[in-house]
mmCIF file of C-alpha atoms in Angstrom:
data_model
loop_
_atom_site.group_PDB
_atom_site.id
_atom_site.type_symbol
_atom_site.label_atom_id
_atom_site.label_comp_id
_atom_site.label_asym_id
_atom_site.label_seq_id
_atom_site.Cartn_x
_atom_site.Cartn_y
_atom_site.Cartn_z
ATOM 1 C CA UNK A 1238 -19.475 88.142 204.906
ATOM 2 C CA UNK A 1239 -21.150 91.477 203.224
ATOM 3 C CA UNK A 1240 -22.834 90.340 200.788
ATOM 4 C CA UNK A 1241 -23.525 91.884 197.423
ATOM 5 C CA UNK A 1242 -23.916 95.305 197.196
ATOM 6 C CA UNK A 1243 -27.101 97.631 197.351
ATOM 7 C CA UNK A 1244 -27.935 98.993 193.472
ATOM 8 C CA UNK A 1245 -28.116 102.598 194.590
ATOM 9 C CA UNK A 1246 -24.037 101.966 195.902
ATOM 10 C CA UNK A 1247 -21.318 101.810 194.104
ATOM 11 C CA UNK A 1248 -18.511 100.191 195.817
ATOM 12 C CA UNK A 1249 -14.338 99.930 195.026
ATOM 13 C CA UNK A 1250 -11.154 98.568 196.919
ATOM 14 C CA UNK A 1251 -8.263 100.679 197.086
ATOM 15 C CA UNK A 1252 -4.777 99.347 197.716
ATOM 16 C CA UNK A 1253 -3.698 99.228 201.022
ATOM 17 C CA UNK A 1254 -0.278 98.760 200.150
ATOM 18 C CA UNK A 1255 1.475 99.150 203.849
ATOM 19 C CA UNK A 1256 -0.917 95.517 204.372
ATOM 20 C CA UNK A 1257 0.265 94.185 201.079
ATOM 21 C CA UNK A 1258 -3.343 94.618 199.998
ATOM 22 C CA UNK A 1259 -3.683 95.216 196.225
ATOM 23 C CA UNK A 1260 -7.334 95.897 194.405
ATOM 24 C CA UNK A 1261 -5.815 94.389 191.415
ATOM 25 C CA UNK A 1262 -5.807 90.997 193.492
ATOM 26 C CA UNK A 1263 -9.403 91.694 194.322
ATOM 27 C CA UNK A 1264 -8.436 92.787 197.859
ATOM 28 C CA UNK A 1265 -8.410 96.578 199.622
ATOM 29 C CA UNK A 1266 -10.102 99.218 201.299
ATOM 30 C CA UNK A 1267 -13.815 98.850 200.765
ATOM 31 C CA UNK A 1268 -14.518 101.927 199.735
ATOM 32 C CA UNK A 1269 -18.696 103.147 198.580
ATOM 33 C CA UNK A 1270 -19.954 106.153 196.959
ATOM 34 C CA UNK A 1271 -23.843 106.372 196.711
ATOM 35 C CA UNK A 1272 -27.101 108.800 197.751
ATOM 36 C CA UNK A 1273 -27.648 106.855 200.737
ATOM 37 C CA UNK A 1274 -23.710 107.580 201.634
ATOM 38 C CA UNK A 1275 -23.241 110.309 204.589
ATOM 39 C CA UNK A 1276 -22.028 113.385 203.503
ATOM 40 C CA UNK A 1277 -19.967 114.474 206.318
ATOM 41 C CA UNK A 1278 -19.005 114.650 209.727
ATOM 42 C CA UNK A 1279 -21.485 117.648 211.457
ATOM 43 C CA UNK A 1280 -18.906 121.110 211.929
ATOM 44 C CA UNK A 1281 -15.579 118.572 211.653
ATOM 45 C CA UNK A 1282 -14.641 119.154 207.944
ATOM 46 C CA UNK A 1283 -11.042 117.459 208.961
ATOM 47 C CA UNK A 1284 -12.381 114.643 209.926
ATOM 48 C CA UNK A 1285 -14.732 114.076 206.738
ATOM 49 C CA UNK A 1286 -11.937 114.730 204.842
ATOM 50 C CA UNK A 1287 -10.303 112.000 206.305
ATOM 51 C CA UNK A 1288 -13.219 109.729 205.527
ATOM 52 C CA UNK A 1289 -14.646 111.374 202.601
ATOM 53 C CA UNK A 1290 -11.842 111.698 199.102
ATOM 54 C CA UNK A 1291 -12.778 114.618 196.973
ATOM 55 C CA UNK A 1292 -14.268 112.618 194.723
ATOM 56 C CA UNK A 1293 -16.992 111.914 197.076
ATOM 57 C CA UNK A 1294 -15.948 108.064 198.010
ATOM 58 C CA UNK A 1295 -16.552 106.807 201.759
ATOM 59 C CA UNK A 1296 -13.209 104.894 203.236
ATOM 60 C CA UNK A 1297 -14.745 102.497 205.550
ATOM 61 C CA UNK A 1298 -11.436 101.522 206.991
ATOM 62 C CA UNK A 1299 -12.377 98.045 206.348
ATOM 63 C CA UNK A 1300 -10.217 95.597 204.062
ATOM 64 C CA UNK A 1301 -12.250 93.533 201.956
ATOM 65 C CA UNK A 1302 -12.187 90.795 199.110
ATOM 66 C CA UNK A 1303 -14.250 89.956 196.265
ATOM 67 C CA UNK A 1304 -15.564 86.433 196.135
ATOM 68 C CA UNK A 1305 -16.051 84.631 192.856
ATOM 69 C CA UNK A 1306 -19.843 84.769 193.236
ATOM 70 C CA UNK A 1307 -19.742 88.979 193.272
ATOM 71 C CA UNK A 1308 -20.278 89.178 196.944
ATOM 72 C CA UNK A 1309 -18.141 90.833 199.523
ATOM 73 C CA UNK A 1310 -15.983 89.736 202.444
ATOM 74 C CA UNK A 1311 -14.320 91.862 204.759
ATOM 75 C CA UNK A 1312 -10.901 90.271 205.803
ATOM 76 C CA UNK A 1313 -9.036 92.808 207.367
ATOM 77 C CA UNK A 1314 -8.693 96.109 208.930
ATOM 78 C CA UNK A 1315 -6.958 99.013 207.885
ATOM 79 C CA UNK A 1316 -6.006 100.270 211.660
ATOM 80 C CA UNK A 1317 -6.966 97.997 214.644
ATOM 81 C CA UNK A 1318 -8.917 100.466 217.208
ATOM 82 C CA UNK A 1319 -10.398 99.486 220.620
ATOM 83 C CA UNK A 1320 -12.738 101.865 222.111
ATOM 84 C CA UNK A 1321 -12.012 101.694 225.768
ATOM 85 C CA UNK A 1322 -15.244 101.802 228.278
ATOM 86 C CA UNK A 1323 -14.196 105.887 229.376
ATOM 87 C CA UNK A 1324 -14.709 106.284 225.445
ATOM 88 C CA UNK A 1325 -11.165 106.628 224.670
ATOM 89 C CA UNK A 1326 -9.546 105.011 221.308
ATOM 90 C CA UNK A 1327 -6.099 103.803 221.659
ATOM 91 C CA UNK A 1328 -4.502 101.214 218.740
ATOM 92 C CA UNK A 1329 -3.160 97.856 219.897
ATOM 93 C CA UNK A 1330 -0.152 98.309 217.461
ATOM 94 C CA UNK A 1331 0.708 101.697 219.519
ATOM 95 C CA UNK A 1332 1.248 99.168 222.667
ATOM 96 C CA UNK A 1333 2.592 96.675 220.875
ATOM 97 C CA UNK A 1334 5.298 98.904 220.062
ATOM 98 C CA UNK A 1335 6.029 100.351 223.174
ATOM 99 C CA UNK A 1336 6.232 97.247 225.140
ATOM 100 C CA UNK A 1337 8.456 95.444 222.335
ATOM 101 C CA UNK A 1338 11.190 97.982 223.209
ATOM 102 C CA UNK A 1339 12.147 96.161 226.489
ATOM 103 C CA UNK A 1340 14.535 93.770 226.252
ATOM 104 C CA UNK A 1341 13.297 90.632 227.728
ATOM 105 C CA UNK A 1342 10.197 91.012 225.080
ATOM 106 C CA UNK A 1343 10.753 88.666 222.136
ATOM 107 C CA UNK A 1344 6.741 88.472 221.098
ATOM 108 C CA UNK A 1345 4.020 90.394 222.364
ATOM 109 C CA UNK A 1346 0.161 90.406 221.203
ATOM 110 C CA UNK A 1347 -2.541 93.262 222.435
ATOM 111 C CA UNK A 1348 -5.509 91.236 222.636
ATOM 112 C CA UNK A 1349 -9.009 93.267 223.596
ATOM 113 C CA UNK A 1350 -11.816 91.625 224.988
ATOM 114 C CA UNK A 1351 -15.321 92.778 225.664
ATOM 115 C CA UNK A 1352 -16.666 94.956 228.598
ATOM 116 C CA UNK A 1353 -19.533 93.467 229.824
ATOM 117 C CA UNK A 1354 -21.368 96.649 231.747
ATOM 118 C CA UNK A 1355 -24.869 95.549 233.572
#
């Protein structure tokens, strides 16, 4: 649960329709535009592009829904990352795929659990 949002952000869910997520149902990608909002990614203008539109919106990634009482819950993801303890990224869905290919595989679930490093 988010919570209600600052008053210096403005805040919007876009559809996600590839998750079946519509903002016209009150769900989406939380999206927030606001002074307090980053304004880029330092020397990587493709990857604030990816993050920031060009109307100056943040995409968190992040699938949320309004509740009746104005607050915010986030519900969903829009891509399912694990960060792997070397640092790398790789998607769960990207596995998923690959191992669903053999034939013997009916169901498969990537499942990622915590690193604990003393």
């Amino acid at each position: 649960h988010v919570g209600a949002p600052l008053p210096c952000n403005l805040i919007k869910l876009v559809d996600v329709a590839e998750k079946n997520y519509f903002a016209a149902k009150g769900e989406g990608e939380v999206c927030v535009k606001g002074p307090n909002v980053f304004k880029g990614y330092l020397k990587d203008p493709g990857r604030t592009a990816e993050t920031l539109d060009t109307d100056g919106w943040l995409h968190t990634g992040d699938i949320g829904k309004w509740l009746p009482n104005g607050t915010l819950k986030i519900i969903d993801r829009k891509k399912h990352i694990f960060k792997l303890a070397q640092g790398e990224y790789i998607s769960p869905e990207k596995i998923e795929n690959i191992y669903i290919r053999c034939e013997p595989v009916t169901q498969l679930y990537v499942h990622g659990d915590s690193l604990q490093v003393n």
